[in-house]
Tab-separated table of C-alpha atoms in Angstrom:
chain	number	residue	atom	x	y	z
A	3	UNK	CA	67.976	259.508	-120.255
A	4	UNK	CA	68.288	260.589	-116.853
A	5	UNK	CA	64.812	262.222	-115.816
A	6	UNK	CA	66.650	264.327	-113.345
A	7	UNK	CA	67.980	266.529	-117.367
A	8	UNK	CA	64.772	267.154	-117.056
A	9	UNK	CA	63.066	270.561	-115.841
A	10	UNK	CA	60.723	268.735	-113.870
A	11	UNK	CA	59.582	265.099	-113.357
A	12	UNK	CA	57.024	263.394	-115.981
A	13	UNK	CA	54.083	262.013	-114.351
A	14	UNK	CA	53.402	258.406	-112.722
A	15	UNK	CA	50.944	257.839	-115.491
A	16	UNK	CA	54.027	258.192	-118.122
A	17	UNK	CA	56.431	256.718	-116.208
A	18	UNK	CA	54.975	254.428	-113.920
A	19	UNK	CA	51.699	253.807	-115.675
A	20	UNK	CA	49.963	254.532	-113.030
A	21	UNK	CA	46.121	254.339	-112.585
A	22	UNK	CA	43.495	255.854	-109.934
A	23	UNK	CA	40.199	253.708	-110.791
A	24	UNK	CA	39.979	250.148	-110.456
A	25	UNK	CA	37.306	247.727	-109.235
A	26	UNK	CA	37.701	244.328	-108.622
A	27	UNK	CA	38.518	241.542	-106.744
A	28	UNK	CA	41.810	241.285	-105.170
A	29	UNK	CA	42.633	238.513	-107.299
A	30	UNK	CA	42.094	240.457	-110.698
A	31	UNK	CA	45.471	243.093	-109.716
A	32	UNK	CA	47.866	240.096	-107.910
A	33	UNK	CA	50.085	239.025	-110.324
A	34	UNK	CA	49.017	240.797	-113.309
A	35	UNK	CA	51.085	243.636	-114.180
A	36	UNK	CA	48.891	246.888	-115.548
A	37	UNK	CA	46.703	245.261	-117.476
A	38	UNK	CA	44.451	245.100	-114.835
A	39	UNK	CA	43.851	248.556	-114.346
A	40	UNK	CA	44.456	250.913	-117.671
A	41	UNK	CA	46.122	254.101	-117.162
A	42	UNK	CA	43.840	255.633	-119.164
A	43	UNK	CA	40.412	254.176	-117.013
A	44	UNK	CA	38.756	257.001	-114.989
A	45	UNK	CA	34.984	257.834	-114.135
A	46	UNK	CA	32.375	258.283	-116.137
A	47	UNK	CA	30.875	260.529	-113.036
A	48	UNK	CA	33.214	260.952	-110.587
A	49	UNK	CA	33.151	262.790	-107.120
A	50	UNK	CA	36.227	265.280	-105.816
A	51	UNK	CA	40.004	264.379	-105.101
A	52	UNK	CA	42.761	266.474	-104.190
A	53	UNK	CA	45.270	268.474	-105.855
A	54	UNK	CA	48.951	266.646	-105.652
A	55	UNK	CA	50.097	270.120	-103.972
A	56	UNK	CA	48.741	268.783	-100.608
A	57	UNK	CA	51.429	266.138	-99.808
A	58	UNK	CA	54.059	268.178	-101.546
A	59	UNK	CA	53.401	270.417	-99.171
A	60	UNK	CA	53.504	267.995	-95.813
A	61	UNK	CA	57.474	267.149	-96.602
A	62	UNK	CA	58.646	270.811	-97.729
A	63	UNK	CA	56.732	272.887	-94.975
A	64	UNK	CA	58.933	270.406	-92.433
A	65	UNK	CA	62.075	270.882	-93.404
A	66	UNK	CA	64.030	272.830	-91.088
A	67	UNK	CA	65.679	276.674	-92.103
A	68	UNK	CA	63.213	276.799	-94.849
A	69	UNK	CA	60.708	279.190	-96.421
A	70	UNK	CA	57.996	277.474	-98.777
A	71	UNK	CA	56.880	279.885	-101.889
A	72	UNK	CA	53.893	279.577	-103.169
A	73	UNK	CA	53.725	281.046	-106.811
A	74	UNK	CA	50.083	280.741	-107.877
A	75	UNK	CA	46.845	282.094	-106.052
A	76	UNK	CA	46.451	283.221	-102.260
A	77	UNK	CA	44.806	279.548	-101.782
A	78	UNK	CA	47.413	277.504	-102.695
A	79	UNK	CA	49.201	276.493	-99.914
A	80	UNK	CA	46.539	277.963	-97.380
A	81	UNK	CA	46.022	273.989	-96.639
A	82	UNK	CA	49.496	274.555	-94.642
A	83	UNK	CA	47.519	276.848	-91.731
A	84	UNK	CA	46.118	273.320	-90.967
A	85	UNK	CA	49.263	271.276	-91.438
A	86	UNK	CA	50.947	273.180	-89.552
A	87	UNK	CA	50.254	271.363	-86.134
A	88	UNK	CA	52.119	268.426	-87.975
A	89	UNK	CA	54.984	270.815	-88.118
A	90	UNK	CA	55.302	271.862	-85.123
A	91	UNK	CA	54.620	268.426	-83.360
A	92	UNK	CA	57.439	267.179	-85.006
A	93	UNK	CA	59.859	269.713	-84.428
A	94	UNK	CA	58.963	269.056	-80.470
A	95	UNK	CA	59.479	265.560	-81.019
A	96	UNK	CA	62.935	266.048	-82.321
A	97	UNK	CA	64.500	269.501	-80.896
A	98	UNK	CA	62.234	270.194	-78.229
A	99	UNK	CA	61.349	273.480	-79.444
A	100	UNK	CA	58.336	274.431	-81.114
A	101	UNK	CA	58.457	275.795	-84.165
A	102	UNK	CA	56.332	276.751	-87.298
A	103	UNK	CA	57.054	276.101	-90.928
A	104	UNK	CA	57.421	278.967	-92.772
A	105	UNK	CA	54.715	279.133	-96.458
A	106	UNK	CA	54.700	282.748	-98.998
A	107	UNK	CA	52.691	283.116	-101.136
A	108	UNK	CA	52.884	285.221	-105.018
A	109	UNK	CA	49.553	286.076	-104.479
A	110	UNK	CA	48.222	285.997	-108.260
A	111	UNK	CA	45.566	288.182	-109.239
A	112	UNK	CA	44.116	288.620	-112.961
A	113	UNK	CA	46.424	291.144	-114.003
A	114	UNK	CA	48.789	288.451	-113.425
A	115	UNK	CA	47.269	286.163	-115.065
A	116	UNK	CA	46.927	288.605	-118.251
A	117	UNK	CA	50.413	289.939	-118.092
A	118	UNK	CA	52.202	287.014	-115.678
A	119	UNK	CA	53.789	287.217	-112.751
A	120	UNK	CA	57.849	286.106	-113.408
A	121	UNK	CA	58.206	289.739	-111.897
A	122	UNK	CA	56.305	289.472	-108.891
A	123	UNK	CA	57.706	286.150	-108.392
A	124	UNK	CA	61.312	287.326	-108.805
A	125	UNK	CA	60.372	289.631	-106.229
A	126	UNK	CA	58.868	287.564	-103.661
A	127	UNK	CA	62.138	285.675	-103.710
A	128	UNK	CA	64.388	288.776	-103.059
A	129	UNK	CA	61.872	289.611	-100.169
A	130	UNK	CA	61.293	286.280	-98.991
A	131	UNK	CA	65.506	285.467	-98.598
A	132	UNK	CA	65.782	289.056	-96.521
A	133	UNK	CA	63.299	288.225	-94.287
A	134	UNK	CA	64.136	285.790	-93.150
A	135	UNK	CA	68.055	284.041	-94.530
A	136	UNK	CA	66.486	280.526	-94.963
A	137	UNK	CA	69.049	277.854	-96.009
A	138	UNK	CA	66.552	276.730	-98.694
A	139	UNK	CA	63.967	278.621	-100.787
A	140	UNK	CA	60.967	275.517	-102.487
A	141	UNK	CA	59.975	278.141	-105.512
A	142	UNK	CA	56.379	276.163	-105.783
A	143	UNK	CA	54.232	276.214	-109.366
A	144	UNK	CA	50.724	275.693	-108.915
A	145	UNK	CA	48.152	275.632	-111.457
A	146	UNK	CA	48.068	278.787	-112.340
A	147	UNK	CA	51.862	279.621	-113.981
A	148	UNK	CA	51.310	276.189	-115.636
A	149	UNK	CA	48.403	277.486	-117.298
A	150	UNK	CA	50.158	281.085	-118.608
A	151	UNK	CA	53.452	279.829	-119.185
A	152	UNK	CA	55.351	281.404	-117.060
A	153	UNK	CA	58.985	280.290	-116.624
A	154	UNK	CA	60.121	279.457	-113.464
A	155	UNK	CA	62.905	277.921	-113.621
A	156	UNK	CA	64.727	280.991	-115.782
A	157	UNK	CA	63.426	282.842	-112.842
A	158	UNK	CA	65.148	280.762	-110.595
A	159	UNK	CA	68.516	280.525	-112.598
A	160	UNK	CA	68.555	284.417	-112.951
A	161	UNK	CA	67.924	285.084	-109.371
A	162	UNK	CA	69.850	282.922	-107.456
A	163	UNK	CA	72.971	285.142	-107.814
A	164	UNK	CA	70.871	288.235	-105.689
A	165	UNK	CA	70.310	285.666	-103.002
A	166	UNK	CA	72.151	283.368	-100.149
A	167	UNK	CA	69.679	281.220	-100.411
A	168	UNK	CA	69.417	277.978	-102.292
A	169	UNK	CA	66.501	277.862	-104.584
A	170	UNK	CA	64.621	274.907	-105.342
A	171	UNK	CA	61.536	274.946	-108.466
A	172	UNK	CA	58.964	272.100	-107.139
A	173	UNK	CA	56.905	271.311	-109.753
A	174	UNK	CA	53.369	271.065	-108.326
A	175	UNK	CA	50.311	272.130	-110.854
A	176	UNK	CA	48.320	269.774	-110.418
A	177	UNK	CA	46.175	270.024	-113.513
A	178	UNK	CA	48.724	267.757	-115.333
A	179	UNK	CA	47.972	264.341	-112.643
A	180	UNK	CA	45.790	262.700	-111.232
A	181	UNK	CA	48.635	261.008	-109.627
A	182	UNK	CA	48.869	262.885	-105.295
A	183	UNK	CA	52.088	260.335	-105.528
A	184	UNK	CA	54.030	263.005	-108.454
A	185	UNK	CA	54.465	264.881	-105.787
A	186	UNK	CA	57.002	263.011	-103.799
A	187	UNK	CA	58.295	262.900	-107.138
A	188	UNK	CA	58.845	266.859	-107.903
A	189	UNK	CA	60.435	267.622	-104.009
A	190	UNK	CA	63.742	265.146	-105.295
A	191	UNK	CA	63.724	265.934	-108.342
A	192	UNK	CA	64.526	269.776	-107.145
A	193	UNK	CA	66.484	268.270	-104.249
A	194	UNK	CA	68.299	266.357	-106.865
A	195	UNK	CA	68.749	268.685	-109.456
A	196	UNK	CA	70.436	271.781	-107.543
A	197	UNK	CA	70.928	271.050	-103.825
A	198	UNK	CA	72.928	267.371	-104.663
A	199	UNK	CA	74.281	268.870	-107.955
A	200	UNK	CA	77.585	269.959	-107.218
A	201	UNK	CA	78.599	267.778	-104.350
A	202	UNK	CA	81.221	264.937	-105.277
A	203	UNK	CA	81.549	261.432	-103.343
A	204	UNK	CA	85.285	261.064	-103.061
A	205	UNK	CA	86.374	258.019	-104.775
A	206	UNK	CA	87.650	256.499	-100.817
A	207	UNK	CA	86.461	257.854	-98.353
A	208	UNK	CA	89.310	256.534	-95.913
A	209	UNK	CA	87.684	258.084	-91.964
A	210	UNK	CA	84.264	256.511	-92.532
A	211	UNK	CA	83.654	253.933	-89.808
A	212	UNK	CA	81.242	250.973	-90.248
A	213	UNK	CA	77.796	250.428	-92.136
A	214	UNK	CA	76.006	253.474	-92.713
A	215	UNK	CA	72.123	254.193	-94.506
A	216	UNK	CA	69.447	256.233	-95.596
A	217	UNK	CA	66.133	255.829	-94.208
A	218	UNK	CA	63.706	257.375	-95.970
A	219	UNK	CA	61.038	258.734	-93.986
A	220	UNK	CA	57.876	260.144	-94.932
A	221	UNK	CA	55.288	263.113	-93.826
A	222	UNK	CA	52.884	260.408	-92.286
A	223	UNK	CA	56.133	258.559	-90.158
A	224	UNK	CA	56.317	260.093	-86.605
A	225	UNK	CA	59.382	260.415	-85.169
A	226	UNK	CA	58.645	257.415	-83.062
A	227	UNK	CA	58.397	255.346	-85.297
A	228	UNK	CA	61.947	256.164	-86.912
A	229	UNK	CA	63.244	255.848	-83.777
A	230	UNK	CA	61.682	251.991	-83.623
A	231	UNK	CA	63.415	251.286	-86.911
A	232	UNK	CA	66.492	253.001	-85.994
A	233	UNK	CA	66.564	251.130	-82.817
A	234	UNK	CA	66.380	247.732	-84.993
A	235	UNK	CA	68.897	248.829	-87.500
A	236	UNK	CA	71.400	250.163	-84.458
A	237	UNK	CA	71.116	246.533	-83.087
A	238	UNK	CA	72.607	245.164	-86.576
A	239	UNK	CA	75.340	247.808	-86.004
A	240	UNK	CA	74.129	249.911	-88.458
A	241	UNK	CA	74.430	253.400	-88.618
A	242	UNK	CA	71.203	255.608	-90.249
A	243	UNK	CA	70.733	258.923	-91.864
A	244	UNK	CA	67.046	259.510	-91.580
A	245	UNK	CA	65.950	262.218	-94.872
A	246	UNK	CA	63.689	264.066	-96.149
A	247	UNK	CA	61.185	265.024	-93.733
A	248	UNK	CA	62.831	267.669	-91.139
A	249	UNK	CA	66.205	266.869	-92.629
A	250	UNK	CA	68.573	269.671	-92.287
A	251	UNK	CA	68.841	270.639	-96.003
A	252	UNK	CA	72.652	271.266	-94.939
A	253	UNK	CA	73.090	267.986	-94.195
A	254	UNK	CA	71.647	266.219	-97.518
A	255	UNK	CA	74.690	265.616	-98.876
A	256	UNK	CA	74.765	262.400	-96.291
A	257	UNK	CA	72.611	260.689	-98.692
A	258	UNK	CA	75.269	260.701	-101.812
A	259	UNK	CA	77.892	259.090	-99.163
A	260	UNK	CA	75.979	256.523	-97.745
A	261	UNK	CA	76.417	252.513	-98.022
A	262	UNK	CA	72.936	251.682	-99.362
A	263	UNK	CA	68.785	253.576	-99.046
A	264	UNK	CA	66.397	251.470	-97.243
A	265	UNK	CA	62.492	252.058	-98.346
A	266	UNK	CA	59.924	252.478	-95.552
A	267	UNK	CA	57.256	253.164	-98.913
A	268	UNK	CA	57.777	252.400	-102.468
A	269	UNK	CA	55.507	254.353	-103.828
A	270	UNK	CA	57.405	257.009	-102.032
A	271	UNK	CA	61.024	256.408	-102.250
A	272	UNK	CA	61.447	255.005	-106.107
A	273	UNK	CA	62.288	258.437	-107.936
A	274	UNK	CA	65.469	259.337	-105.091
A	275	UNK	CA	67.137	256.664	-105.161
A	276	UNK	CA	67.332	255.691	-109.022
A	277	UNK	CA	69.297	258.771	-108.795
A	278	UNK	CA	70.952	258.186	-106.346
A	279	UNK	CA	72.604	255.190	-107.728
A	280	UNK	CA	72.328	256.532	-111.018
A	281	UNK	CA	74.466	259.702	-110.494
A	282	UNK	CA	76.552	258.726	-106.483
A	283	UNK	CA	76.319	254.805	-106.820
A	284	UNK	CA	74.481	254.260	-103.893
A	285	UNK	CA	72.403	250.320	-104.089
A	286	UNK	CA	69.090	250.319	-102.711
A	287	UNK	CA	66.200	248.379	-101.214
A	288	UNK	CA	62.577	249.180	-102.433
A	289	UNK	CA	60.698	245.866	-101.708
A	290	UNK	CA	58.681	245.772	-98.181
A	291	UNK	CA	57.288	247.984	-96.029
A	292	UNK	CA	57.799	248.030	-92.103
A	293	UNK	CA	54.509	247.491	-91.057
A	294	UNK	CA	52.956	243.896	-89.828
A	295	UNK	CA	54.780	241.952	-87.981
A	296	UNK	CA	56.064	239.284	-91.127
A	297	UNK	CA	56.810	242.725	-93.242
A	298	UNK	CA	58.962	243.764	-90.925
A	299	UNK	CA	61.055	240.967	-90.659
A	300	UNK	CA	61.987	240.860	-94.278
A	301	UNK	CA	62.361	244.472	-94.638
A	302	UNK	CA	65.243	243.463	-91.589
A	303	UNK	CA	66.339	240.669	-93.801
A	304	UNK	CA	66.585	242.695	-97.124
A	305	UNK	CA	69.322	244.976	-95.312
A	306	UNK	CA	70.947	242.380	-93.334
A	307	UNK	CA	71.107	239.703	-96.463
A	308	UNK	CA	73.259	242.581	-98.268
A	309	UNK	CA	75.512	243.298	-95.440
A	310	UNK	CA	76.150	239.515	-94.643
A	311	UNK	CA	74.387	240.092	-91.549
A	312	UNK	CA	71.662	237.453	-92.380
A	313	UNK	CA	72.347	235.493	-88.793
A	314	UNK	CA	72.542	238.118	-86.724
A	315	UNK	CA	69.069	239.739	-88.103
A	316	UNK	CA	67.194	236.164	-87.587
A	317	UNK	CA	67.964	236.130	-84.026
A	318	UNK	CA	66.989	239.202	-83.667
A	319	UNK	CA	63.302	238.371	-85.675
A	320	UNK	CA	63.120	235.396	-83.411
A	321	UNK	CA	63.583	237.938	-80.147
A	322	UNK	CA	61.367	240.503	-81.486
A	323	UNK	CA	58.792	238.262	-82.303
A	324	UNK	CA	58.219	236.036	-79.174
A	325	UNK	CA	58.237	239.700	-77.163
A	326	UNK	CA	55.467	241.295	-79.300
A	327	UNK	CA	53.408	237.587	-79.747
A	328	UNK	CA	53.628	237.496	-76.188
A	329	UNK	CA	52.136	241.335	-75.855
A	330	UNK	CA	49.358	240.353	-77.565
A	331	UNK	CA	48.288	237.049	-77.156
A	332	UNK	CA	45.547	239.415	-74.377
A	333	UNK	CA	44.559	241.278	-76.654
A	334	UNK	CA	43.784	239.141	-79.862
A	335	UNK	CA	40.085	237.495	-78.806
A	336	UNK	CA	38.265	240.302	-79.086
A	337	UNK	CA	39.642	241.078	-82.641
A	338	UNK	CA	38.002	237.217	-83.753
A	339	UNK	CA	35.843	237.241	-86.071
A	340	UNK	CA	35.863	241.213	-86.323
A	341	UNK	CA	35.648	242.822	-89.784
A	342	UNK	CA	38.311	245.408	-90.981
A	343	UNK	CA	38.150	247.700	-94.097
A	344	UNK	CA	41.819	249.620	-94.654
A	345	UNK	CA	41.797	252.640	-96.826
A	346	UNK	CA	45.374	254.832	-97.792
A	347	UNK	CA	47.781	255.265	-99.880
A	348	UNK	CA	48.274	251.928	-101.636
A	349	UNK	CA	51.489	250.243	-99.526
A	350	UNK	CA	49.715	251.123	-96.720
A	351	UNK	CA	46.863	250.339	-97.244
A	352	UNK	CA	48.002	246.465	-98.063
A	353	UNK	CA	50.639	246.860	-95.580
A	354	UNK	CA	48.170	247.806	-93.303
A	355	UNK	CA	45.775	244.576	-94.498
A	356	UNK	CA	48.130	242.523	-93.661
A	357	UNK	CA	48.433	243.495	-90.218
A	358	UNK	CA	45.153	243.395	-89.348
A	359	UNK	CA	44.789	239.687	-90.795
A	360	UNK	CA	47.700	239.048	-88.441
A	361	UNK	CA	46.216	240.119	-85.630
A	362	UNK	CA	42.793	238.083	-86.438
A	363	UNK	CA	40.474	240.659	-88.400
A	364	UNK	CA	38.705	239.157	-91.059
A	365	UNK	CA	40.037	241.745	-93.382
A	366	UNK	CA	36.434	241.869	-96.177
A	367	UNK	CA	38.092	244.633	-98.273
A	368	UNK	CA	40.606	247.475	-99.293
A	369	UNK	CA	40.401	250.981	-100.681
A	370	UNK	CA	43.894	252.111	-102.314
A	371	UNK	CA	44.767	256.231	-103.580
A	372	UNK	CA	46.372	254.534	-107.033
A	373	UNK	CA	47.903	251.576	-108.416
A	374	UNK	CA	51.553	250.947	-110.121
A	375	UNK	CA	54.204	248.000	-110.331
A	376	UNK	CA	55.699	248.915	-106.676
A	377	UNK	CA	52.775	246.928	-105.320
A	378	UNK	CA	52.777	244.033	-106.652
A	379	UNK	CA	54.291	242.043	-103.755
A	380	UNK	CA	51.739	243.216	-101.290
A	381	UNK	CA	48.742	241.466	-103.556
A	382	UNK	CA	50.563	238.187	-103.810
A	383	UNK	CA	51.565	238.534	-99.934
A	384	UNK	CA	47.752	239.125	-99.160
A	385	UNK	CA	46.255	235.979	-101.736
A	386	UNK	CA	48.350	233.977	-100.182
A	387	UNK	CA	47.257	235.126	-96.485
A	388	UNK	CA	43.851	236.250	-97.347
A	389	UNK	CA	42.499	235.114	-100.587
A	390	UNK	CA	41.680	236.675	-103.644
A	391	UNK	CA	37.610	237.203	-103.694
A	392	UNK	CA	38.589	240.062	-100.826
A	393	UNK	CA	37.191	243.148	-102.465
A	394	UNK	CA	39.873	245.774	-104.114
A	395	UNK	CA	38.630	249.475	-104.996
A	396	UNK	CA	41.678	251.528	-107.071
A	397	UNK	CA	40.444	255.226	-106.586
A	398	UNK	CA	41.417	258.825	-105.522
A	399	UNK	CA	38.967	259.270	-102.717
A	400	UNK	CA	35.613	259.178	-104.442
A	401	UNK	CA	33.856	258.539	-100.933
A	402	UNK	CA	30.197	257.842	-102.872
A	403	UNK	CA	31.977	254.411	-104.032
A	404	UNK	CA	33.359	253.453	-100.361
A	405	UNK	CA	29.670	254.166	-98.662
A	406	UNK	CA	28.580	252.135	-100.991
A	407	UNK	CA	31.061	248.916	-100.407
A	408	UNK	CA	30.592	249.478	-96.254
A	409	UNK	CA	26.954	249.160	-96.888
A	410	UNK	CA	27.169	246.627	-97.798
A	411	UNK	CA	30.373	244.759	-96.269
A	412	UNK	CA	29.033	246.046	-92.698
A	413	UNK	CA	33.122	245.944	-90.925
A	414	UNK	CA	32.974	246.397	-87.199
A	415	UNK	CA	36.371	248.668	-87.712
A	416	UNK	CA	37.676	251.186	-90.623
A	417	UNK	CA	40.640	252.251	-91.042
A	418	UNK	CA	41.408	255.441	-92.395
A	419	UNK	CA	42.826	259.173	-93.501
A	420	UNK	CA	41.584	261.050	-90.523
A	421	UNK	CA	40.346	263.388	-93.237
A	422	UNK	CA	38.128	260.153	-94.769
A	423	UNK	CA	37.219	258.616	-91.400
A	424	UNK	CA	33.812	260.648	-91.437
A	425	UNK	CA	32.124	257.948	-94.173
A	426	UNK	CA	32.661	254.739	-91.809
A	427	UNK	CA	31.914	257.274	-89.098
A	428	UNK	CA	28.355	258.679	-90.174
A	429	UNK	CA	27.732	254.905	-90.903
A	430	UNK	CA	27.782	253.711	-86.927
A	431	UNK	CA	31.165	251.443	-88.232
A	432	UNK	CA	33.921	252.457	-85.928
A	433	UNK	CA	37.249	254.022	-86.877
A	434	UNK	CA	41.187	254.374	-86.913
A	435	UNK	CA	42.964	256.811	-88.354
A	436	UNK	CA	45.583	255.049	-90.716
A	437	UNK	CA	48.532	257.397	-89.589
A	438	UNK	CA	48.453	260.154	-86.578
A	439	UNK	CA	52.582	261.108	-86.878
A	440	UNK	CA	52.231	261.459	-82.600
A	441	UNK	CA	51.862	257.647	-82.825
A	442	UNK	CA	53.144	254.509	-83.143
A	443	UNK	CA	52.463	252.148	-86.521
A	444	UNK	CA	55.525	251.125	-88.045
A	445	UNK	CA	57.722	248.307	-86.875
A	446	UNK	CA	56.824	245.584	-83.814
A	447	UNK	CA	56.688	248.546	-81.615
A	448	UNK	CA	53.679	249.524	-83.882
A	449	UNK	CA	52.170	246.389	-84.291
A	450	UNK	CA	51.955	246.596	-80.611
A	451	UNK	CA	50.648	250.501	-80.029
A	452	UNK	CA	47.732	249.893	-82.433
A	453	UNK	CA	46.746	246.399	-81.221
A	454	UNK	CA	46.474	248.231	-77.891
A	455	UNK	CA	44.104	251.119	-79.639
A	456	UNK	CA	42.306	248.418	-81.018
A	457	UNK	CA	41.723	247.189	-78.585
A	458	UNK	CA	40.217	249.896	-77.002
A	459	UNK	CA	38.115	251.134	-79.539
A	460	UNK	CA	36.710	247.851	-80.065
A	461	UNK	CA	36.144	247.876	-76.653
A	462	UNK	CA	33.304	250.757	-76.538
A	463	UNK	CA	32.413	251.493	-80.205
A	464	UNK	CA	29.273	252.810	-79.111
A	465	UNK	CA	30.270	256.850	-80.685
A	466	UNK	CA	29.892	256.006	-84.121
A	467	UNK	CA	26.900	254.136	-83.338
A	468	UNK	CA	25.263	256.937	-81.482
A	469	UNK	CA	26.632	259.404	-84.417
A	470	UNK	CA	25.049	257.577	-87.109
A	471	UNK	CA	21.638	258.340	-85.505
A	472	UNK	CA	21.982	261.972	-85.870
A	473	UNK	CA	24.167	261.583	-88.932
A	474	UNK	CA	23.780	260.930	-92.592
A	475	UNK	CA	25.060	260.116	-95.205
A	476	UNK	CA	24.656	261.817	-98.580
A	477	UNK	CA	22.937	259.344	-100.512
A	478	UNK	CA	20.131	257.865	-101.645
A	479	UNK	CA	18.927	254.625	-100.962
A	480	UNK	CA	19.210	252.975	-104.783
A	481	UNK	CA	22.741	254.248	-105.113
A	482	UNK	CA	23.910	251.719	-102.145
A	483	UNK	CA	21.693	248.881	-104.553
A	484	UNK	CA	23.973	249.754	-107.391
A	485	UNK	CA	26.987	248.251	-108.028
A	486	UNK	CA	29.780	249.943	-106.515
A	487	UNK	CA	32.214	250.208	-109.392
A	488	UNK	CA	29.403	251.340	-111.603
A	489	UNK	CA	30.978	254.494	-112.792
A	490	UNK	CA	34.236	252.441	-113.920
A	491	UNK	CA	35.166	252.942	-117.350
A	492	UNK	CA	37.649	249.668	-118.633
A	493	UNK	CA	39.917	250.567	-121.088
A	494	UNK	CA	36.913	249.671	-124.533
A	495	UNK	CA	35.235	252.673	-123.029
A	496	UNK	CA	32.177	250.740	-121.018
A	497	UNK	CA	31.713	250.672	-117.871
A	498	UNK	CA	32.626	248.348	-115.644
């Protein structure tokens, strides 16, 4: 049975045996499947995490002509206020229009928790449709309706005939999973079940000319990264559909008519790709993330091999790498001997670590937010490039473990998410954001631009060094002397 026959997607803990707690050397993970990191693993002490709602909102708020209707407490979705900067910037980059995302809330109260919020949700749907006339309304189920048993799917089914907008229920009950990447599945689940469900792919499309691929983007990609990948594919004669971030909902049907779907982040894309193949026979490639020199070449070759364009791709890769290596030559001397630490979602952290090694850094540690089967190929690459003894931390935040690691490893540069760099900064370590939707990271252009930014930071690292003299982390010295993975429990129940 297809997962899309269910009302909501399964947790990634169940579907992929994904896990969030592990600490060991890189060699203990690579090539061993999930045996090194059992899904039942947790911590006897946990400091913090985030809800899967946060990454989900990054995608939903970007969709043009849409409304995101949060069904829950008023605070759920409030992160959209700060996330709106990316929405405004993304709209401006693509269409030259500064436009806000639109999100609403049913604002459930204590009385609603007791008596139920279904009637309030139905009224909110009708009002959102009347007021904004959007193409789609995302109906986002947060923790409260999941706890009190509101049947969001039934409300949507009963209300759909009364509104013009297409209603897309998205299940983001944060208490159900600790794997944030489940949020991507939740969005794709609703798009597949509710937006694409009536579309019938023609048996033969006689009017179609050339090759078209689905290029799946993520909310952490800026338009500059999309253009880089589009530039490379266009040189092979391949046209590109870019989905789902900032994609017009009326045009999403084109996903079902492509010749191939290409992943830019395997963590993000597998759920939708499987659906497109099951229902519309669209094949897919989900192996490499095009961050770094070697990874970008492998990514291009996979696509080219599928269409019989290998020779053209090899010539393109040779030209691009020659130009890039020449541009990097003046920058590399400052990277030699410098230690680097990479921290992000699993694939981004691993592919960025590979790029750092290609630039000449000594990669001394990696932290990934979760672990699943799709990253096995990246671990094998890192083993060949760096070695088996590199410390690896699988952690959904947990800055206390990160602070301990950083004190021990003493990197010169830390690459992490913008909201996670403060730990390293307060230790006097130079930091760089691992993604910013206005900057280049992906492809050959991304490799050069990242190197250029790191060069400037390492030329003048004084800011964080000065900051460390006046800012302190809240951990006692005794903690820094302990094993950073002390509180991670093994599958048998013992601590590391």
